[in-house]
Tab-separated table of C-alpha atoms in Angstrom:
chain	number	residue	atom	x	y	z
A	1	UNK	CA	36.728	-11.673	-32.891
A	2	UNK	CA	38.961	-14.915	-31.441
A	3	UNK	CA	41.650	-13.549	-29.349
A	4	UNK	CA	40.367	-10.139	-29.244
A	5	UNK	CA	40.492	-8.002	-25.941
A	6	UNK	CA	37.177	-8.840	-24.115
A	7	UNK	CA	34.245	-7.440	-24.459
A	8	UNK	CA	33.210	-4.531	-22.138
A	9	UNK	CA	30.399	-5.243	-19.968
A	10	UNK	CA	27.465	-3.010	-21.420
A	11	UNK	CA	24.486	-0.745	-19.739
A	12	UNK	CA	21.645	-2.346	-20.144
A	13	UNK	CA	18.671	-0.154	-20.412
A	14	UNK	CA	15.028	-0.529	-21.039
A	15	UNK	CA	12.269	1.693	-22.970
A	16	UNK	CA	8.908	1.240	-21.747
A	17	UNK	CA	6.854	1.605	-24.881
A	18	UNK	CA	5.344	5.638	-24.598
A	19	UNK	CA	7.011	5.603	-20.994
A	20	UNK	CA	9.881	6.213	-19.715
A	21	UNK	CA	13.632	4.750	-20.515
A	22	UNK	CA	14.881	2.285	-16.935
A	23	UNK	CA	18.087	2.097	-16.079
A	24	UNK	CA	19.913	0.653	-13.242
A	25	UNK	CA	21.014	3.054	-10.473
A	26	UNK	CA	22.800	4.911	-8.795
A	27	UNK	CA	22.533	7.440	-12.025
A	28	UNK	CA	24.061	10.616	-12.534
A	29	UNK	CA	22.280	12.806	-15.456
A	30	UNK	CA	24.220	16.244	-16.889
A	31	UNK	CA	20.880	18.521	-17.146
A	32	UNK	CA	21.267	21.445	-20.325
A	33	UNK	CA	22.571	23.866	-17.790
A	34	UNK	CA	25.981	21.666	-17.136
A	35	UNK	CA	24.671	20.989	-13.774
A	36	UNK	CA	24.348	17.112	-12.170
A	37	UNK	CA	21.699	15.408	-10.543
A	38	UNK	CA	21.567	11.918	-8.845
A	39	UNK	CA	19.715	8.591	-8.453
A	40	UNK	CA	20.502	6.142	-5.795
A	41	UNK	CA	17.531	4.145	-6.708
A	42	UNK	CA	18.473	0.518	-7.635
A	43	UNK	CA	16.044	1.126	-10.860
A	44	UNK	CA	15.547	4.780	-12.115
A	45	UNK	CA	13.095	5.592	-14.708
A	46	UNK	CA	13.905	8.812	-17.020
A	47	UNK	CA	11.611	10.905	-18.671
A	48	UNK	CA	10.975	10.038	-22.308
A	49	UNK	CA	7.882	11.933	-23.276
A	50	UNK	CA	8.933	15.425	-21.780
A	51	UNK	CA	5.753	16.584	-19.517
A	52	UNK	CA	7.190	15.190	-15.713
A	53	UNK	CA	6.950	17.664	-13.413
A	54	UNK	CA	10.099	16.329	-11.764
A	55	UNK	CA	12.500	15.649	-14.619
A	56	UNK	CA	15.109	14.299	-15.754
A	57	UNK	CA	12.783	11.893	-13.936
A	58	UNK	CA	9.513	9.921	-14.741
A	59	UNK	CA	6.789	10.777	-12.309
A	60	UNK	CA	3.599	9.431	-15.124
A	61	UNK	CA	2.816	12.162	-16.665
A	62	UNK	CA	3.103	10.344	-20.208
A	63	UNK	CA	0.280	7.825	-19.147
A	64	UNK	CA	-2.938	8.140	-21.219
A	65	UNK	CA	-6.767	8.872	-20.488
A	66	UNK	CA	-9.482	6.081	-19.970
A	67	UNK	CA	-11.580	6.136	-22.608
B	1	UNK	CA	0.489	-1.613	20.124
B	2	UNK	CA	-1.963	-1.589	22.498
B	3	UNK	CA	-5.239	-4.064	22.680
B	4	UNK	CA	-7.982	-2.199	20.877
B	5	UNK	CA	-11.634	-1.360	22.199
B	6	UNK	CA	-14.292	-3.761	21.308
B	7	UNK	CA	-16.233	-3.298	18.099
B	8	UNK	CA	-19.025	-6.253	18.946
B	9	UNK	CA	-19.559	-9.812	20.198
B	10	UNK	CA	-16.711	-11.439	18.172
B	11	UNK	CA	-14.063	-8.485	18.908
B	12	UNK	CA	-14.554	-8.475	22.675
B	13	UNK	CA	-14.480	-12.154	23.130
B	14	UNK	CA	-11.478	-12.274	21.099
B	15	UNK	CA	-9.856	-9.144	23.032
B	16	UNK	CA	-10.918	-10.707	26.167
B	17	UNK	CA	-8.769	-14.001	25.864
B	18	UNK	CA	-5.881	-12.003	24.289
B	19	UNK	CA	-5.144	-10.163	27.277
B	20	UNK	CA	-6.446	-12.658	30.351
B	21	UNK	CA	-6.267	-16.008	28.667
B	22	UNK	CA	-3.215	-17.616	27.346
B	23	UNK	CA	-3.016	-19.869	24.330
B	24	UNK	CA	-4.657	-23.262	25.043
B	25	UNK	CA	-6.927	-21.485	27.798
B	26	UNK	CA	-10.163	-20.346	27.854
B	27	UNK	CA	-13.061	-19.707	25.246
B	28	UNK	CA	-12.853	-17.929	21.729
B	29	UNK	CA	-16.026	-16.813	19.388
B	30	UNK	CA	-16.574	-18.256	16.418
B	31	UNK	CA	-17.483	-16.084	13.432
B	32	UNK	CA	-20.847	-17.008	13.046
B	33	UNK	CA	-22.447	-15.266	10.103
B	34	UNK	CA	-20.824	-11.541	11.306
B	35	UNK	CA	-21.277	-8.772	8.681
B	36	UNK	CA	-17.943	-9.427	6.056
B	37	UNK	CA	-17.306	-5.634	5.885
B	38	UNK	CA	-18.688	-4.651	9.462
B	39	UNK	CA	-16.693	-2.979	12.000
B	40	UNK	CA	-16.685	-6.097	14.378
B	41	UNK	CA	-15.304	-9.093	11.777
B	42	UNK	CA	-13.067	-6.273	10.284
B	43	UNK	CA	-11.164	-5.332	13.715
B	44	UNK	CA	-11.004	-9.220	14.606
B	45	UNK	CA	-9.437	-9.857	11.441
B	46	UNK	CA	-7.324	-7.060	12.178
B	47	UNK	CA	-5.872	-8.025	15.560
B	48	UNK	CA	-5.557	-11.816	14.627
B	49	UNK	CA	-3.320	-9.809	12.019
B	50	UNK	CA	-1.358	-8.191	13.908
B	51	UNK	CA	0.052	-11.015	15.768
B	52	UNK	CA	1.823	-11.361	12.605
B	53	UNK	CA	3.382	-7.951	12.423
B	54	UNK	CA	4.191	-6.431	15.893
B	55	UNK	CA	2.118	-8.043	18.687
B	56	UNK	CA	0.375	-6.925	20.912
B	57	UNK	CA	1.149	-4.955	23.938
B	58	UNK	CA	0.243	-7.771	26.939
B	59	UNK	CA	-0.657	-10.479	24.690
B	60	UNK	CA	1.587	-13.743	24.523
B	61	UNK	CA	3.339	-13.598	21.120
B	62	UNK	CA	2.775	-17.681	20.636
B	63	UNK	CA	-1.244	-16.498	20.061
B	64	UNK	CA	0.170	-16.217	16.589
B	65	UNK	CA	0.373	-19.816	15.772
B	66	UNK	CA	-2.711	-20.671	18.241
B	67	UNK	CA	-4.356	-23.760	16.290
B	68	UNK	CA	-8.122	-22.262	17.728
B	69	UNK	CA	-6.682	-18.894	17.072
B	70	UNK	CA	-5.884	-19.961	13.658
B	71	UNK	CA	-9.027	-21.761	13.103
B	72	UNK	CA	-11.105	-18.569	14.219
B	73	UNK	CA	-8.711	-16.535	11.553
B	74	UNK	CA	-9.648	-19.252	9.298
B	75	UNK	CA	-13.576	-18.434	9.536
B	76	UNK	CA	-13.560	-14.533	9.173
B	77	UNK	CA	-11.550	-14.528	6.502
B	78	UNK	CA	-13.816	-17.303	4.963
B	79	UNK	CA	-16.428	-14.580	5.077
B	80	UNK	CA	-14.429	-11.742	4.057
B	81	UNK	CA	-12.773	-13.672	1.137
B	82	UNK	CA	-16.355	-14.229	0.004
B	83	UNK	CA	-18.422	-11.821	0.104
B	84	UNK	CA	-15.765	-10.009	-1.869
B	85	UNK	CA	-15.086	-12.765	-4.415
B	86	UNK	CA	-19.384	-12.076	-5.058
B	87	UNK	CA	-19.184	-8.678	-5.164
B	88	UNK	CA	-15.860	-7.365	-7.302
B	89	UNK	CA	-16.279	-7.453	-10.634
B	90	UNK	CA	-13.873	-9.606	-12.921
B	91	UNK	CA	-13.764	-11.260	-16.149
B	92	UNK	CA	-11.953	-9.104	-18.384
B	93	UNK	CA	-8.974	-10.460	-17.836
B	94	UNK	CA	-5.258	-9.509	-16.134
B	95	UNK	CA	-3.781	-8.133	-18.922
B	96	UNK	CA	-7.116	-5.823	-19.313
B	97	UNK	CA	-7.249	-5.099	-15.242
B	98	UNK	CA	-2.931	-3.931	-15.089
B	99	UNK	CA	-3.314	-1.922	-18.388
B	100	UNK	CA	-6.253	0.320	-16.645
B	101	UNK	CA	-4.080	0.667	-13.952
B	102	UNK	CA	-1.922	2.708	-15.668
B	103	UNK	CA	-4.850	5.210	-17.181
B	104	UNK	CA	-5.949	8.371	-16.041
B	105	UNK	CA	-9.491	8.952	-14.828
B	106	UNK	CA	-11.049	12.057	-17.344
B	107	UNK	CA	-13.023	13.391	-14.010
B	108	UNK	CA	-10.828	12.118	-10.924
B	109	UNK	CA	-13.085	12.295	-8.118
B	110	UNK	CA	-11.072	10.663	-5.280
B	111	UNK	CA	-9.669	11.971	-1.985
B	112	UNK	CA	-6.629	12.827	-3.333
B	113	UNK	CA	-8.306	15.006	-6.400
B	114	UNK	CA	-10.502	16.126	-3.330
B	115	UNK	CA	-7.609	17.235	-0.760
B	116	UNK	CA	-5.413	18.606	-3.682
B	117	UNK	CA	-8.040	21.070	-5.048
B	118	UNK	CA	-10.055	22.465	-1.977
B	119	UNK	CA	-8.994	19.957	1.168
B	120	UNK	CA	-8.409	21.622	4.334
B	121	UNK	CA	-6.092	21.234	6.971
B	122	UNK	CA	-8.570	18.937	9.454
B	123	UNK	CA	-9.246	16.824	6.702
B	124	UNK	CA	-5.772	16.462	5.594
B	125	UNK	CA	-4.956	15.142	9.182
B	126	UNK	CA	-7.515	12.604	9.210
B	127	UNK	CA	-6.526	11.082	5.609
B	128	UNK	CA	-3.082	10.736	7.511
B	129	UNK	CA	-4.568	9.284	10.719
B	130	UNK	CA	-6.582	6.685	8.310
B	131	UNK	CA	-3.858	5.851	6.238
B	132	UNK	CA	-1.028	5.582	9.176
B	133	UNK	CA	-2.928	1.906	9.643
B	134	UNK	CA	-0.690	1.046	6.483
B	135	UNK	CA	1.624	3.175	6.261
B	136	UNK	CA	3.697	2.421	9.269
B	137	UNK	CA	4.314	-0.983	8.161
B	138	UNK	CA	4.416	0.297	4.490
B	139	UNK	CA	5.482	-2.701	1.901
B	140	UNK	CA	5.467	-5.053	4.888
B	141	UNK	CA	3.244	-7.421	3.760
B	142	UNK	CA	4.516	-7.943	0.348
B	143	UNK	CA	7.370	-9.429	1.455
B	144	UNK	CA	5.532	-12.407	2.140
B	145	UNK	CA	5.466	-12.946	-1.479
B	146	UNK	CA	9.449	-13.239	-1.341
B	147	UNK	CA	9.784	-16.527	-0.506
B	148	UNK	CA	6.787	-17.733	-3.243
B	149	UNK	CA	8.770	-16.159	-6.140
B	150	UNK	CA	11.988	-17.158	-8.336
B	151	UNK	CA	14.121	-15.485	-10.968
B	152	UNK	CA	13.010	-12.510	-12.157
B	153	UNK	CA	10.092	-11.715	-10.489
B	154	UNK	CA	11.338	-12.341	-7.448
B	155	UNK	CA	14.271	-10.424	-8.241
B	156	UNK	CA	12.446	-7.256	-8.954
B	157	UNK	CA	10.122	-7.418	-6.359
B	158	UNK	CA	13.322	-7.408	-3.564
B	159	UNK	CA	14.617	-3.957	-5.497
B	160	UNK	CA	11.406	-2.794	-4.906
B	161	UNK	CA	11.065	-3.554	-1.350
B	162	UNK	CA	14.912	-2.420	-1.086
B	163	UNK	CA	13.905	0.931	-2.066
B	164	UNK	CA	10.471	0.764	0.038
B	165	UNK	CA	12.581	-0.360	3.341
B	166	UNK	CA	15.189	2.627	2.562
B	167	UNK	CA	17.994	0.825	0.223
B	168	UNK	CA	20.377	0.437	3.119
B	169	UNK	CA	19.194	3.665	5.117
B	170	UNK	CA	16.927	3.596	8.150
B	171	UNK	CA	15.955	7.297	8.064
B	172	UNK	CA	14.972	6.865	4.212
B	173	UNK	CA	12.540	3.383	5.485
B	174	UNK	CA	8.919	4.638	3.955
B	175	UNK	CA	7.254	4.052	6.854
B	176	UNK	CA	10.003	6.225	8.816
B	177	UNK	CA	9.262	9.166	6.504
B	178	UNK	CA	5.271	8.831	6.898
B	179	UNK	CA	6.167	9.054	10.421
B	180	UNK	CA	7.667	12.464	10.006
B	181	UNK	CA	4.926	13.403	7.845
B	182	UNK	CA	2.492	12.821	10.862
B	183	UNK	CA	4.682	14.751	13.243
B	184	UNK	CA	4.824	17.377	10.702
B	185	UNK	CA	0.557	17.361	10.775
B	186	UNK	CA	0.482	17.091	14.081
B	187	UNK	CA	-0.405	13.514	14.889
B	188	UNK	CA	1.185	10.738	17.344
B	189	UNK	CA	3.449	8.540	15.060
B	190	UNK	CA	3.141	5.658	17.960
B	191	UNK	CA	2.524	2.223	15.753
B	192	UNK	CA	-0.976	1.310	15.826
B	193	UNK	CA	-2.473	5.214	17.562
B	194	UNK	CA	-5.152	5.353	15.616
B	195	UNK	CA	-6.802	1.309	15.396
B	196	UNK	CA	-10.162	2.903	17.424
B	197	UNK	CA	-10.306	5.788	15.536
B	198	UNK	CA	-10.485	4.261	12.024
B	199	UNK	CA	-13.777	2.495	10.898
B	200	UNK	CA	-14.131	-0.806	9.270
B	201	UNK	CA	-13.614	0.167	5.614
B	202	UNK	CA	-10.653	1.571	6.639
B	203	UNK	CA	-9.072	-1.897	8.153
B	204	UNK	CA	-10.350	-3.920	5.710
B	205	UNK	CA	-7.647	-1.963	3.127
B	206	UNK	CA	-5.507	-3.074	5.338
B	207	UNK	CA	-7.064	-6.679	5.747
B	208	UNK	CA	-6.776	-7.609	2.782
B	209	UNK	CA	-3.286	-7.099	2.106
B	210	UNK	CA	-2.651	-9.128	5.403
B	211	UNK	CA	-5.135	-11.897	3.815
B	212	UNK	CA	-3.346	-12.015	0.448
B	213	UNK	CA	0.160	-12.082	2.150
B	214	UNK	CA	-0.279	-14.904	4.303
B	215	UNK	CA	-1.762	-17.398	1.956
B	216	UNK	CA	0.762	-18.666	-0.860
B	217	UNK	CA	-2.558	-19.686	-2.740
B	218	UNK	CA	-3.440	-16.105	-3.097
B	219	UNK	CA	0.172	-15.006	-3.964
B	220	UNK	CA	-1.444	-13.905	-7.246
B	221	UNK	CA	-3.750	-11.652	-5.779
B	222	UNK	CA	-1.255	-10.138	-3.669
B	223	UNK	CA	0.701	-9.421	-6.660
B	224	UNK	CA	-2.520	-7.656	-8.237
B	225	UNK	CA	-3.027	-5.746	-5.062
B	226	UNK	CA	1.070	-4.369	-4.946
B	227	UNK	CA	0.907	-3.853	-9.082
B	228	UNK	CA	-2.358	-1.721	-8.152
B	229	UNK	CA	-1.026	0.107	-4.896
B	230	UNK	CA	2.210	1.592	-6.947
B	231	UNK	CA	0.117	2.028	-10.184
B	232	UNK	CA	-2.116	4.218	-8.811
B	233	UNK	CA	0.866	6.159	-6.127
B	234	UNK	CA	2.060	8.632	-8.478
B	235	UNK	CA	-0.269	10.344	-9.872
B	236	UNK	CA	-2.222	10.351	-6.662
B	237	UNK	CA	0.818	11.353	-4.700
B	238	UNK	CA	1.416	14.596	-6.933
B	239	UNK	CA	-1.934	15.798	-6.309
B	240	UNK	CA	-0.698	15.022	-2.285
B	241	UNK	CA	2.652	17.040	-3.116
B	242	UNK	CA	0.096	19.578	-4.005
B	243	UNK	CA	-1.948	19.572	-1.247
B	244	UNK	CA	0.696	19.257	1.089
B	245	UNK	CA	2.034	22.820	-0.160
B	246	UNK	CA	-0.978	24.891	-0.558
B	247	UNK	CA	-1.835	23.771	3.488
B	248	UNK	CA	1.372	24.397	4.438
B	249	UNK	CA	1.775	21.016	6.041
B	250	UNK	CA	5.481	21.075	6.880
B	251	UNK	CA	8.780	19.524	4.771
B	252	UNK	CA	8.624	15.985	5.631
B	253	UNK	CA	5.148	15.934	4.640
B	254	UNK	CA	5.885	16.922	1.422
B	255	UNK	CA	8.787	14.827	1.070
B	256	UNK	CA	6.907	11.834	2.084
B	257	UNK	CA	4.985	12.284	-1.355
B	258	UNK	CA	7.245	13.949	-3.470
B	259	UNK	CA	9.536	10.297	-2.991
B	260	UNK	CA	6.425	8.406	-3.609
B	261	UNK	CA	6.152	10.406	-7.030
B	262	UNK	CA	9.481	9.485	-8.410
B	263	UNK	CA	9.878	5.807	-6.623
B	264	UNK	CA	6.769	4.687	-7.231
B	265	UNK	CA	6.696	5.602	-10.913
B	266	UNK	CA	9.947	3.097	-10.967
B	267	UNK	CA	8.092	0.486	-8.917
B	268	UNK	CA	5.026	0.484	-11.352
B	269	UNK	CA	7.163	-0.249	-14.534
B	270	UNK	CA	9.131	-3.257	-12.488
B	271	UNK	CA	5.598	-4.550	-10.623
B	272	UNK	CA	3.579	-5.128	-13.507
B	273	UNK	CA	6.350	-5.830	-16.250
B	274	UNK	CA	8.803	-7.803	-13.889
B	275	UNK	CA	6.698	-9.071	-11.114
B	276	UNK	CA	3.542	-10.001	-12.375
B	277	UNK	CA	4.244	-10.392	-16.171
B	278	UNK	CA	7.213	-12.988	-15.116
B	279	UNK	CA	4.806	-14.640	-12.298
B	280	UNK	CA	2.078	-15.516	-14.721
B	281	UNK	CA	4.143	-16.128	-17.025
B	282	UNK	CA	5.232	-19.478	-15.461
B	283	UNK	CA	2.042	-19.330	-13.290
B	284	UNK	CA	-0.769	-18.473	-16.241
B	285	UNK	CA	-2.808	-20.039	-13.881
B	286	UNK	CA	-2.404	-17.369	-11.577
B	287	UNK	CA	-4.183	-14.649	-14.157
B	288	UNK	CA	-7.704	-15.247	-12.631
B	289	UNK	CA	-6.224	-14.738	-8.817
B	290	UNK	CA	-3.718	-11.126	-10.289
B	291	UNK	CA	-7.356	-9.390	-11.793
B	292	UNK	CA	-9.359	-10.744	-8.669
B	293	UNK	CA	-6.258	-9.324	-6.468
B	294	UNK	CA	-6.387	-5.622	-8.401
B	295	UNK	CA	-10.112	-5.405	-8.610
B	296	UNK	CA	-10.750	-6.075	-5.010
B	297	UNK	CA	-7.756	-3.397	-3.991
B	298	UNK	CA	-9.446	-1.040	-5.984
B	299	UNK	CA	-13.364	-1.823	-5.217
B	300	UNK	CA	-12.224	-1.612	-0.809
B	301	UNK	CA	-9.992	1.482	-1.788
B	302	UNK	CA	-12.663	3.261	-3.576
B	303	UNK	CA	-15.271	2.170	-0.350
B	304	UNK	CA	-12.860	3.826	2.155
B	305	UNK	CA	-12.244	6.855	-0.459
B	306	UNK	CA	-16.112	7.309	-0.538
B	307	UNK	CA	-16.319	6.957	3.274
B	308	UNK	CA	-13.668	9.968	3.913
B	309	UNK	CA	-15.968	12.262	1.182
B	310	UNK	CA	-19.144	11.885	2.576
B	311	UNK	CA	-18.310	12.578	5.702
B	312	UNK	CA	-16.262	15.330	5.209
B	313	UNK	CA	-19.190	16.747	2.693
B	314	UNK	CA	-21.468	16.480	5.865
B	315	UNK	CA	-19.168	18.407	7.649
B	316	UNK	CA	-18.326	15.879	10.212
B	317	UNK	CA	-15.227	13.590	10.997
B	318	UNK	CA	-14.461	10.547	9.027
B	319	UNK	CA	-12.464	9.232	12.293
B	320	UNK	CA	-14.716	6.983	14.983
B	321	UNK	CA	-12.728	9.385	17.510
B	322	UNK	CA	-12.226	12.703	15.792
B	323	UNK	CA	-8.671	14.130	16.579
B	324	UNK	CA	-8.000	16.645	19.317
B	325	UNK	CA	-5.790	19.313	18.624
């Protein structure tokens, strides 16, 4: 809207399809038990699919079987 | 580093004018038709290499740009380039080649899958001796692709190599932490220990990322070689993580996988999606060189990988100089 107050720069974030969601770092995530845990990476990837071994973070486990 | 031993005609002529010749002085070999993958081209190749990294101890750092130097570079990798240009399969395409990158073998049968399920300690140590060739210049050679890159590409690959030299911290530099991991197992972290003891399939994994890094016309192929190298990290390094605990190797050995698990499973979304995709995408030319670049990363890693099993099945070392205690 003309004149209006402007607009807030937004996170940008990326889903890699059946991967895992990118953001830019540094990242702070609040796990289910309240508690925090941080990213200094410039990119962090975040588990989507819910089998990493290391989450909140990706480490592949969503990737697929050769045929 | 110090000058390595002799491997056959070619090395020790070359080694010989290294370290008693200066540049512009006395005789160098020629590569004749030397064996492309035989220990004597591969070490060469490797110290005409190294002048491009760190030197070498006693040897006049203008050898780099040497014009006969150069010219006997020239020849080797000639060889090299061809004989694996003959025998790596390609065809199917880039966008075929960087999707398989990112699947799962049903019935892994590498060193990693090896080491994690029933590796012992001896064995572990020599994987690290092999791979220290690399790993203590770790990422180094892709930054040679820096300076051949623009927008987005080469904006993701400098995040990536951010994160490989440390973002900012020297004790977080990946090479620094595979340095603790060898003093953790044991082994001499000294840059360039271990040149005699590896054999020539292990240098030419290292070769060829030297090759692809200092030719702009290959900068395609070195982008198939890094999207390949931190494809293939993660799941590999768990199986490390894993084999790092059950031997009890020590905390920075762990650590030095555990970072490759989460970094590298960053650095294979922004390699092939970023890098490469936004390379050949003003560079379609380039497809042909990116599958060439991941199939011959994969056919030399899978050569050394089969090196390292059969001799550890015979019971023997997979080092030229087994390690001492």
């Amino acid at each position: 809207m003309p004149g209006g107050p402007a607009e807030r720069p937004a996170t940008r974030v990326r889903r890699d399809p059946g991967g895992p969601l990118l953001i830019e770092g540094p990242v702070e995530v609040e796990l289910p038990d309240g508690s925090l845990v941080r990213s200094d990476r410039p990119v962090v990837a975040l588990c989507m699919c819910g089998r990493s071994g290391i989450p909140p973070w990706c480490d592949t486990s969503h990737r697929g079987r050769r045929a | 580093m110090r000058p390595p031993q002799p491997r056959g005609e070619i090395s020790a002529a070359l080694i010989g004018a290294l370290t008693t010749t200066s540049p512009g002085e006395g005789p160098l070999p020629a590569a004749g038709a030397a064996d492309p993958y035989g220990d004597d081209l591969q070490l060469a190749l490797y110290l005409c290499y190294e002048l491009h990294y760190r030197g070498v101890a006693g040897v006049s750092d203008d050898w780099e740009w040497d014009p006969r130097l150069l010219r006997l570079r020239g020849e080797l990798e000639k060889l090299f380039l061809t004989a694996l240009r003959a025998d790596v399969p390609t065809g199917a395409g880039a966008a075929a080649a960087l999707e398989e990158l990112v699947l799962e073998p049903r019935d892994g049968r590498g060193v990693s899958h090896f080491l994690c399920g029933s590796g012992e300690l001896w064995q572990l140590r020599e994987y690290a001796a092999h791979r220290s060739l690399y790993q203590l210049k770790e990422a180094d050679p892709h930054a040679w692709m820096i300076p051949r890159l623009t927008g987005r590409a080469k904006a993701a690959l400098v995040a990536v190599e951010y994160d490989e030299f440390g973002a900012g911290r020297a004790e977080r530099v990946h090479a620094r932490l595979f340095a603790d991991l060898m003093r953790d197992l044991g082994l001499d972290d000294t840059y360039g220990r271990y040149l005699d003891a590896a054999p020539a399939s292990t240098l030419a994994t290292v070769n060829l990322m030297s090759l692809f890094g200092l030719h702009r016309a290959l900068r395609g192929a070195l982008a198939g070689h890094f999207a390949t190298v931190e494809s293939l990290s993660p799941p590999a390094s768990r199986r490390l993580v894993r084999a790092m605990e059950r031997l009890d190797a020590g905390p920075a050995a762990v650590r030095f996988y555990a970072e490759h698990v989460e970094a590298d499973a960053v650095h294979e979304q922004l390699v092939r999606h970023d890098v490469v995709g936004d390379l050949l995408r003003r560079e379609p030319g380039l497809a042909g060189d990116v599958e060439f670049g991941i199939a011959a990363t994969r056919r030399l890693d899978e050569r050394f990988e089969a090196d390292l099993l059969a001799a550890w099945q015979a019971r023997r070392s997979s080092l030229l100089i087994p390690l001492t205690d």
